[in-house]
Short mmCIF file of C-alpha atoms in Angstrom, two decimals:
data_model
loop_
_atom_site.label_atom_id
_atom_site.label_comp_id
_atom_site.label_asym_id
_atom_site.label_seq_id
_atom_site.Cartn_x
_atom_site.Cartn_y
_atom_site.Cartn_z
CA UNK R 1 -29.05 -12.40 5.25
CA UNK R 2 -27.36 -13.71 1.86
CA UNK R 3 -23.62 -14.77 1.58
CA UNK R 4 -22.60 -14.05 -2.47
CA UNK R 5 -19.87 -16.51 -3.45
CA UNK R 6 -16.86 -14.77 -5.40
CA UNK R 7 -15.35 -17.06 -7.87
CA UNK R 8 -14.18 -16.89 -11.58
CA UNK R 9 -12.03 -14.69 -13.33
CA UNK R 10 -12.33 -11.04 -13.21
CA UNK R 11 -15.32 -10.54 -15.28
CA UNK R 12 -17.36 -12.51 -13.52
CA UNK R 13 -15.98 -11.06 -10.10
CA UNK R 14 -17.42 -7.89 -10.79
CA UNK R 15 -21.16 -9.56 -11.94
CA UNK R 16 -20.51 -10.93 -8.41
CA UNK R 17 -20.30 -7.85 -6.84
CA UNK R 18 -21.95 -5.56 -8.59
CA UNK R 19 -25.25 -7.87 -7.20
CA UNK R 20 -24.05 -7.34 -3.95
CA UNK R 21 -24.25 -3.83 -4.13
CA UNK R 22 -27.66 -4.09 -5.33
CA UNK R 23 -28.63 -6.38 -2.67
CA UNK R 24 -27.16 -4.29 -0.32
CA UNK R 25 -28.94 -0.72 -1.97
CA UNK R 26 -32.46 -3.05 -1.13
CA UNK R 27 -31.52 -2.77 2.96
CA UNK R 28 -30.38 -6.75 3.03
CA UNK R 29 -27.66 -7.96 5.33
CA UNK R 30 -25.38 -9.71 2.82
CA UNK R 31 -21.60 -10.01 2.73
CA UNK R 32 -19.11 -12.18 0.35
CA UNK R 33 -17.15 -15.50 0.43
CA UNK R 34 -13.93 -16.65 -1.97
CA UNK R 35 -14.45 -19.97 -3.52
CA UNK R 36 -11.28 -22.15 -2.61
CA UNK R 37 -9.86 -22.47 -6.31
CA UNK R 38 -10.13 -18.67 -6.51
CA UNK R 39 -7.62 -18.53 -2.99
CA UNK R 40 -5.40 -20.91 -4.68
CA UNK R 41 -4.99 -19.60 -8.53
CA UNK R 42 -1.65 -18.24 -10.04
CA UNK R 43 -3.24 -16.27 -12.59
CA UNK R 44 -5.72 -13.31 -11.40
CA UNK R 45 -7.07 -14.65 -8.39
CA UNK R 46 -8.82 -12.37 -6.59
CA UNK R 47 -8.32 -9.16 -8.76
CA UNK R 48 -11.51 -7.87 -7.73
CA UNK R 49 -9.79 -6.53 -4.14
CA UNK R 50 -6.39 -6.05 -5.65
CA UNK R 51 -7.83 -3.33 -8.56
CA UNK R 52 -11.34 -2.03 -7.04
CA UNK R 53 -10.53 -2.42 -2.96
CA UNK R 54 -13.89 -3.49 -2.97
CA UNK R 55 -13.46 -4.49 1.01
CA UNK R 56 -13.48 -1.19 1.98
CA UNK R 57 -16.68 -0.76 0.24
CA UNK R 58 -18.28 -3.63 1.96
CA UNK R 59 -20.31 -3.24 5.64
CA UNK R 60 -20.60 -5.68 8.21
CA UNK R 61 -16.63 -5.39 7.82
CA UNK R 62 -15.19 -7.64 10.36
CA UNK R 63 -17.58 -10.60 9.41
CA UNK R 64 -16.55 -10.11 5.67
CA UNK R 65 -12.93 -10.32 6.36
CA UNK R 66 -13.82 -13.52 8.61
CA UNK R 67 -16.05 -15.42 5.56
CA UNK R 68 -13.40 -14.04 3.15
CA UNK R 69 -10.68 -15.97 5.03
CA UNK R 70 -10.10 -19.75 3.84
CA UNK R 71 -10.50 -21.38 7.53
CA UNK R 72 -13.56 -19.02 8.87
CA UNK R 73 -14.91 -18.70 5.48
CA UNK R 74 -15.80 -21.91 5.34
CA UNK R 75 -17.37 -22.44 8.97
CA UNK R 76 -19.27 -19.76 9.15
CA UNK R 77 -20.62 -20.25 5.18
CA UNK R 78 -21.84 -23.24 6.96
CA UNK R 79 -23.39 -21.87 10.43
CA UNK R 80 -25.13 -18.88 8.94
CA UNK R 81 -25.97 -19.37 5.72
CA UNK R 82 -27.09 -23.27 5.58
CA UNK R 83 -29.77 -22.31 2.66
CA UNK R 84 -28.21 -22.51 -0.76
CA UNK R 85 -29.31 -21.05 -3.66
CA UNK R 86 -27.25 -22.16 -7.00
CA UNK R 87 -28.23 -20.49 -10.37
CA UNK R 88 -28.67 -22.85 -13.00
CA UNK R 89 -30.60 -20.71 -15.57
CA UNK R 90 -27.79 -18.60 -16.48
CA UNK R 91 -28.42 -14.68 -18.02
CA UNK R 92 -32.32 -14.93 -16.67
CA UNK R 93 -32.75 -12.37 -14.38
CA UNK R 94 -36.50 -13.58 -13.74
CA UNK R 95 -35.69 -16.74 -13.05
CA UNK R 96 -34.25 -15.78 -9.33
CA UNK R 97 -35.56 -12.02 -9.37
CA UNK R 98 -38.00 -12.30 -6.49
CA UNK R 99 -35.59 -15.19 -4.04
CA UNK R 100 -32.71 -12.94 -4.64
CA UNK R 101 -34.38 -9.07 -4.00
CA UNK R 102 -36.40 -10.23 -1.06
CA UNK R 103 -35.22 -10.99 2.45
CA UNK R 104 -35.16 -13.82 4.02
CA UNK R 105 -35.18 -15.33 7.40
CA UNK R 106 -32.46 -18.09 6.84
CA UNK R 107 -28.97 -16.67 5.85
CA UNK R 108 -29.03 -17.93 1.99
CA UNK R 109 -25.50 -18.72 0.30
CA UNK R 110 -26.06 -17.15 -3.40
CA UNK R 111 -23.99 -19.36 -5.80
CA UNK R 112 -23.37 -18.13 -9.43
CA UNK R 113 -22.46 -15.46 -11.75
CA UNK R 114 -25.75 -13.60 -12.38
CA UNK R 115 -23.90 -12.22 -15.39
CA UNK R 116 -27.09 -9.42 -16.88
CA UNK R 117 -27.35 -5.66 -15.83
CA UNK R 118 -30.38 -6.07 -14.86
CA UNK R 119 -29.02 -7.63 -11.63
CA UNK R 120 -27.91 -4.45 -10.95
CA UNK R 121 -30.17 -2.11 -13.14
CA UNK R 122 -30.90 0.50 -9.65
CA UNK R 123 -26.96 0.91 -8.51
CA UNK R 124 -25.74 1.31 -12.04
CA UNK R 125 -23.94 4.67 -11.22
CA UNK R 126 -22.70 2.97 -7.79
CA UNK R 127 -21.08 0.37 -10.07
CA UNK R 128 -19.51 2.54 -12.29
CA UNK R 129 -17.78 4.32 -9.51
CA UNK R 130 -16.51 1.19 -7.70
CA UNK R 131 -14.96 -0.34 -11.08
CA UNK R 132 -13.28 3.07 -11.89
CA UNK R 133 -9.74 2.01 -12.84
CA UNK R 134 -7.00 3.71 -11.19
CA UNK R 135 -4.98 5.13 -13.66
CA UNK R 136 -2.13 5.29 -11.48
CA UNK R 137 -1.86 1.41 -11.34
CA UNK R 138 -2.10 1.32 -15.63
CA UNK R 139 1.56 1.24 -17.58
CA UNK R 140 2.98 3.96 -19.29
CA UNK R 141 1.93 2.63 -22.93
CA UNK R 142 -1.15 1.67 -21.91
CA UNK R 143 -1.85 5.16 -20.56
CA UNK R 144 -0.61 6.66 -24.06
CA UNK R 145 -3.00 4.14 -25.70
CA UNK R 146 -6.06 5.33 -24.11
CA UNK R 147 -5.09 9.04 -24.84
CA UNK R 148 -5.18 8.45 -28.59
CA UNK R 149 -8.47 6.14 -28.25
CA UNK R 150 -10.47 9.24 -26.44
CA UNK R 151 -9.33 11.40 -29.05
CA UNK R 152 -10.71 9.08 -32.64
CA UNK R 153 -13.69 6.93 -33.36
CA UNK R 154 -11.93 3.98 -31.64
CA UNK R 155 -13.41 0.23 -31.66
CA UNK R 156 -12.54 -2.19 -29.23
CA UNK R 157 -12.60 -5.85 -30.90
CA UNK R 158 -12.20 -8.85 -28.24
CA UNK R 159 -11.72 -12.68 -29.77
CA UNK R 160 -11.60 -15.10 -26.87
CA UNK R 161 -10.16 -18.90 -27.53
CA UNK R 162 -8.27 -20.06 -24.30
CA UNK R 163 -10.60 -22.17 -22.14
CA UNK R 164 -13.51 -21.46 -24.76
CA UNK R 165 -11.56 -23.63 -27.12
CA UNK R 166 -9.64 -26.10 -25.10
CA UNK R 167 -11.21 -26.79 -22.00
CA UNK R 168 -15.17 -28.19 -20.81
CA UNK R 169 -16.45 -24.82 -21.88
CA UNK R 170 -16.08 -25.22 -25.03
CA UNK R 171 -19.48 -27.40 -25.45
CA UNK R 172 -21.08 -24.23 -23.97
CA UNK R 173 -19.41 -20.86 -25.17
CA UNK R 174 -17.42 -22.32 -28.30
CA UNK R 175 -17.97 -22.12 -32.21
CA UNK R 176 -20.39 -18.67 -31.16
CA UNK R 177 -18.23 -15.63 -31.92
CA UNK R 178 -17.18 -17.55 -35.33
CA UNK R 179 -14.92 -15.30 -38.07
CA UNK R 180 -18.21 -14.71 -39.61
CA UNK R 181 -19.29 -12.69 -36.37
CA UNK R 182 -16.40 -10.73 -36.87
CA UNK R 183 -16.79 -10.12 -40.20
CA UNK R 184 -20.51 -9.24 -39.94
CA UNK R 185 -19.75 -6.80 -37.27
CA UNK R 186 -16.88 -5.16 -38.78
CA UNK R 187 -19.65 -4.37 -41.70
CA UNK R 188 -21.82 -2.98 -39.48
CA UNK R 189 -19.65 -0.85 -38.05
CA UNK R 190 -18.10 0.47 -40.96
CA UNK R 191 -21.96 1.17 -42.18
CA UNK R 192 -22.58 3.47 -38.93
CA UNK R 193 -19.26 4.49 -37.73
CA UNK R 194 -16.94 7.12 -40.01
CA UNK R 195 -13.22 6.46 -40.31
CA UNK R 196 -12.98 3.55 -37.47
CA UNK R 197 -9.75 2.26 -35.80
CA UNK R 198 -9.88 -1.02 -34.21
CA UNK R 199 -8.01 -1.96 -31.18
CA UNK R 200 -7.94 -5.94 -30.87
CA UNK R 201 -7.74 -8.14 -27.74
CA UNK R 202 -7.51 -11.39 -27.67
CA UNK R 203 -5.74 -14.54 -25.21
CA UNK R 204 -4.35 -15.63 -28.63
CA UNK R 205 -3.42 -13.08 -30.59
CA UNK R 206 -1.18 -15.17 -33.24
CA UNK R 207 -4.72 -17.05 -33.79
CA UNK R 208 -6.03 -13.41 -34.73
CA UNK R 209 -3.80 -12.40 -36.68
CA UNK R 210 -3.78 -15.55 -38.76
CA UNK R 211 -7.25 -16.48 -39.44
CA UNK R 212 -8.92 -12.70 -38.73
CA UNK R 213 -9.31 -10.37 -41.66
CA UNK R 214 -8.80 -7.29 -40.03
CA UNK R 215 -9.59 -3.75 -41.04
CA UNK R 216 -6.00 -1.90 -42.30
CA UNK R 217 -4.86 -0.06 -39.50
CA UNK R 218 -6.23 -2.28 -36.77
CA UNK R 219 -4.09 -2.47 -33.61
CA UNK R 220 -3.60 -6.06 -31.82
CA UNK R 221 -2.48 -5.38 -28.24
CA UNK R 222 -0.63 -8.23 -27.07
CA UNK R 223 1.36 -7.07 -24.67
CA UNK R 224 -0.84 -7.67 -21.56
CA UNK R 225 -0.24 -10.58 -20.50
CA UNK R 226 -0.64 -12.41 -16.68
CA UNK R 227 -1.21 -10.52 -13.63
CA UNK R 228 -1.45 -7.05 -16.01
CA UNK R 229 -4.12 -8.97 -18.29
CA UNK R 230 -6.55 -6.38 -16.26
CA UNK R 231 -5.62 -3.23 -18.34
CA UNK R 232 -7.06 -4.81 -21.74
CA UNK R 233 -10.36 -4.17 -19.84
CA UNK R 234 -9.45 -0.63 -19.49
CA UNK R 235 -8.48 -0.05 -22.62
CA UNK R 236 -11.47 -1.19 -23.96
CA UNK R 237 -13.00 0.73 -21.64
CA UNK R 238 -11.08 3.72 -23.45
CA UNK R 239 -13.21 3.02 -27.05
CA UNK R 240 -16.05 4.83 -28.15
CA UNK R 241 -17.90 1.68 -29.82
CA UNK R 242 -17.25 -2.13 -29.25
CA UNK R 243 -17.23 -5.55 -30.90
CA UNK R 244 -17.76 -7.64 -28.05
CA UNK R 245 -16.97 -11.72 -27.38
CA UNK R 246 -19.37 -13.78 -25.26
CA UNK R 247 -17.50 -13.18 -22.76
CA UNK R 248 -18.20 -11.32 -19.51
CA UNK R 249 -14.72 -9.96 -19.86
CA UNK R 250 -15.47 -7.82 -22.85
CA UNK R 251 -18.89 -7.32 -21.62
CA UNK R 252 -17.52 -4.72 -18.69
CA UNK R 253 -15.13 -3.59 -21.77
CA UNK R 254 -18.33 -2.42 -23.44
CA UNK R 255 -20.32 -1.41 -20.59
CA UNK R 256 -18.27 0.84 -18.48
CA UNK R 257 -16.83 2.93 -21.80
CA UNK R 258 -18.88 6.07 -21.39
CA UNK R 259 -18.29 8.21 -24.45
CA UNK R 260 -21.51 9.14 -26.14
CA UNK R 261 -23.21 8.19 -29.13
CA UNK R 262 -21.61 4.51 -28.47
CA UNK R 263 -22.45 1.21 -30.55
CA UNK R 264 -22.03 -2.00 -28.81
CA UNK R 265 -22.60 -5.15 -31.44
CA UNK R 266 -22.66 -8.39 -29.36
CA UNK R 267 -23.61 -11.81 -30.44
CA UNK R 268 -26.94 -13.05 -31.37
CA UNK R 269 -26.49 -16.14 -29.25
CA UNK R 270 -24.39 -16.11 -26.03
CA UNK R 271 -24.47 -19.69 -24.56
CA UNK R 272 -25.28 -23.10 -27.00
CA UNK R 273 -27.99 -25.22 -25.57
CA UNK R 274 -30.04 -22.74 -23.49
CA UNK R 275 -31.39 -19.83 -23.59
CA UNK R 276 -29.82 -16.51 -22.57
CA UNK R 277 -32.48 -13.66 -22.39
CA UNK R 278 -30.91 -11.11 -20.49
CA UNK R 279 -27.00 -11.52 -21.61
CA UNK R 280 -26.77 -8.41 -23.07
CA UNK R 281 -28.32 -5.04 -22.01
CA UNK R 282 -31.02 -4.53 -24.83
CA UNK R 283 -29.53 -0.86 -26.31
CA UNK R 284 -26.78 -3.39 -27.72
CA UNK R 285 -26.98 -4.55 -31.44
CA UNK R 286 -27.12 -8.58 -31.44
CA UNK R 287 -26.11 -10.12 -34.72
#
C-alpha cells in the first residue's frame, strides 16, 4: 500500500498523479495525501481536483477523501503508511524504479515529484485522458486563441523567472534557460519549422519583452494571471512545436500537445549541481 503526497504547483501535481495512476495500472493499493502548505495557499492550491476532478478517478474512495482531509490526513498518513520514502535524486527514474513498482507489505508514504515520463511510460494514454482540459471552463479569448494556433505552425515559448529568480530555487533551476537558450532555439526552429508564430508565456512578461529578442509577430499572452494562470498550459497545449523552460509547467505544455510532426527543444541541462537523466522524454531536442 503506498500513500503519494500531492504538493507543488500544478505541474508538479499532475507528475504526482500521473504516478499514481501508474502505480495503480500495476494492481497496488495506493491513494493520495495534500501537503499542509498546498491546503493553505492563495494562489492555485489544489488545481489538480478543481480542473481534472481527479477524485472521482481515484479507488479506495472514502479512504482518499479521509487522507485528503487536513485532520484525518494526517493521522492516518501516520497509522498506515509509517514507511517513508523521500526522492532525493530528482528526474532518475532508476534510482526508485524497483521500491516504487513493487508492492510492499508496510503502507509506504511516497514523497516527491518524480517529474520524468517514464514514471508513467505504460498509462500514457490514461494520462492524457485525465488531463484533458475542459474547454468549457477556458475564456472566450483564450478559446479564440487556440482556434488560430490549430490552424498555423504555432510555437509555444515559456520563460519562467518568479521563484526561479527570487526565491531558494534559484541556486537550483536559475541562470539555465539563459537568453542564449532562447536564442539558440528560436534558430533551430526557424531551420526546421516553415513560417513559425510564437506564442510567449511567461510569470514576467515585461522581463520578456525587455531583454527577449523575439521573432516579429510573436504573441506575449499576459493576460492569465492568478487562479486562471491554468489556461497558459492549455494554450500551449494548443501549439504544434514548443520551446520549453525547465519547468514542469511547460513540460505538460509540450507533452500533452498532440498535433503531429511536433518539435519539442528543451534545455540541455535541467537542474545545476546534479544530474537529471530522465527530465525530458528522449524524442525532445536538448540544446
Amino acid at each position: 500500500m503506498k500513500l503519494i503526497t500531492l504538493s507543488g504547483g500544478l505541474g508538479n501535481q499532475m507528475f504526482q498523479f500521473a504516478l499514481y495512476l501508474q502505480l495503480r495500472a500495476t494492481g497496488q493499493s495506493v491513494f493520495l495525501y495534500k501537503n499542509k502548505i498546498m491546503r493553505h495557499r492563495d494562489h492555485g492550491g489544489y488545481d489538480l481536483e478543481r480542473l481534472f476532478g481527479v477524485e472521482s478517478r481515484c479507488g479506495g474512495l472514502w479512504l482518499t477523501r479521509l487522507l485528503l482531509c487536513p485532520f484525518w490526513g494526517t493521522l492516518l498518513k501516520h497509522l498506515l503508511f509509517p514507511c517513508k520514502l523521500r526522492e532525493r535524486k530528482l528526474y532518475d527514474y532508476s534510482a526508485y524504479a524497483e521500491r516504487l513498482m513493487n508492492p510492499s507489505r508496510l503502507g509506504v508514504h511516497l514523497v516527491g515529484y518524480w517529474q520524468s515520463e517514464r514514471f508513467f511510460r505504460e498509462v500514457q494514454a490514461e494520462v492524457r485522458r485525465v488531463f484533458a482540459f475542459d474547454e468549457a471552463m477556458v475564456s472566450g479569448r483564450n478559446r479564440s486563441l487556440a482556434a488560430g494556433m490549430r490552424q498555423e505552425n504555432a510555437v509555444s515559448l515559456h520563460v519562467r523567472r518568479g521563484d526561479y529568480v527570487t526565491t531558494g530555487f534559484s541556486w537550483m533551476y536559475g541562470d539555465i534557460c539563459t537568453t542564449d537558450y532562447y536564442r539558440r532555439a528560436v534558430e533551430y526552429m526557424a531551420g526546421r519549422v516553415v513560417h513559425p508564430v510564437y506564442y510567449v508565456f511567461s510569470d514576467d512578461p515585461e522581463w520578456v519583452r525587455t531583454h527577449l529578442p523575439l521573432p516579429e509577430g510573436a504573441v506575449t499572452v499576459d493576460w492569465n494571471n492568478g487562479r486562471d494562470s491554468w489556461q497558459d498550459l492549455y494554450l500551449m497545449s494548443c501549439c504544434r512545436h514548443h520551446i520549453v523552460a525547465n519547468s514542469s509547467f511547460s513540460w505538460w505544455g509540450a507533452w500533452l500537445g498532440t498535433q503531429a510532426d511536433t518539435c519539442v527543444v528543451a534545455p540541455a541541462q535541467w537542474v545545476h549541481h546534479m544530474e537529471a537523466p530522465d527530465a525530458a522524454p528522449s524524442s525532445w531536442v536538448r540544446l
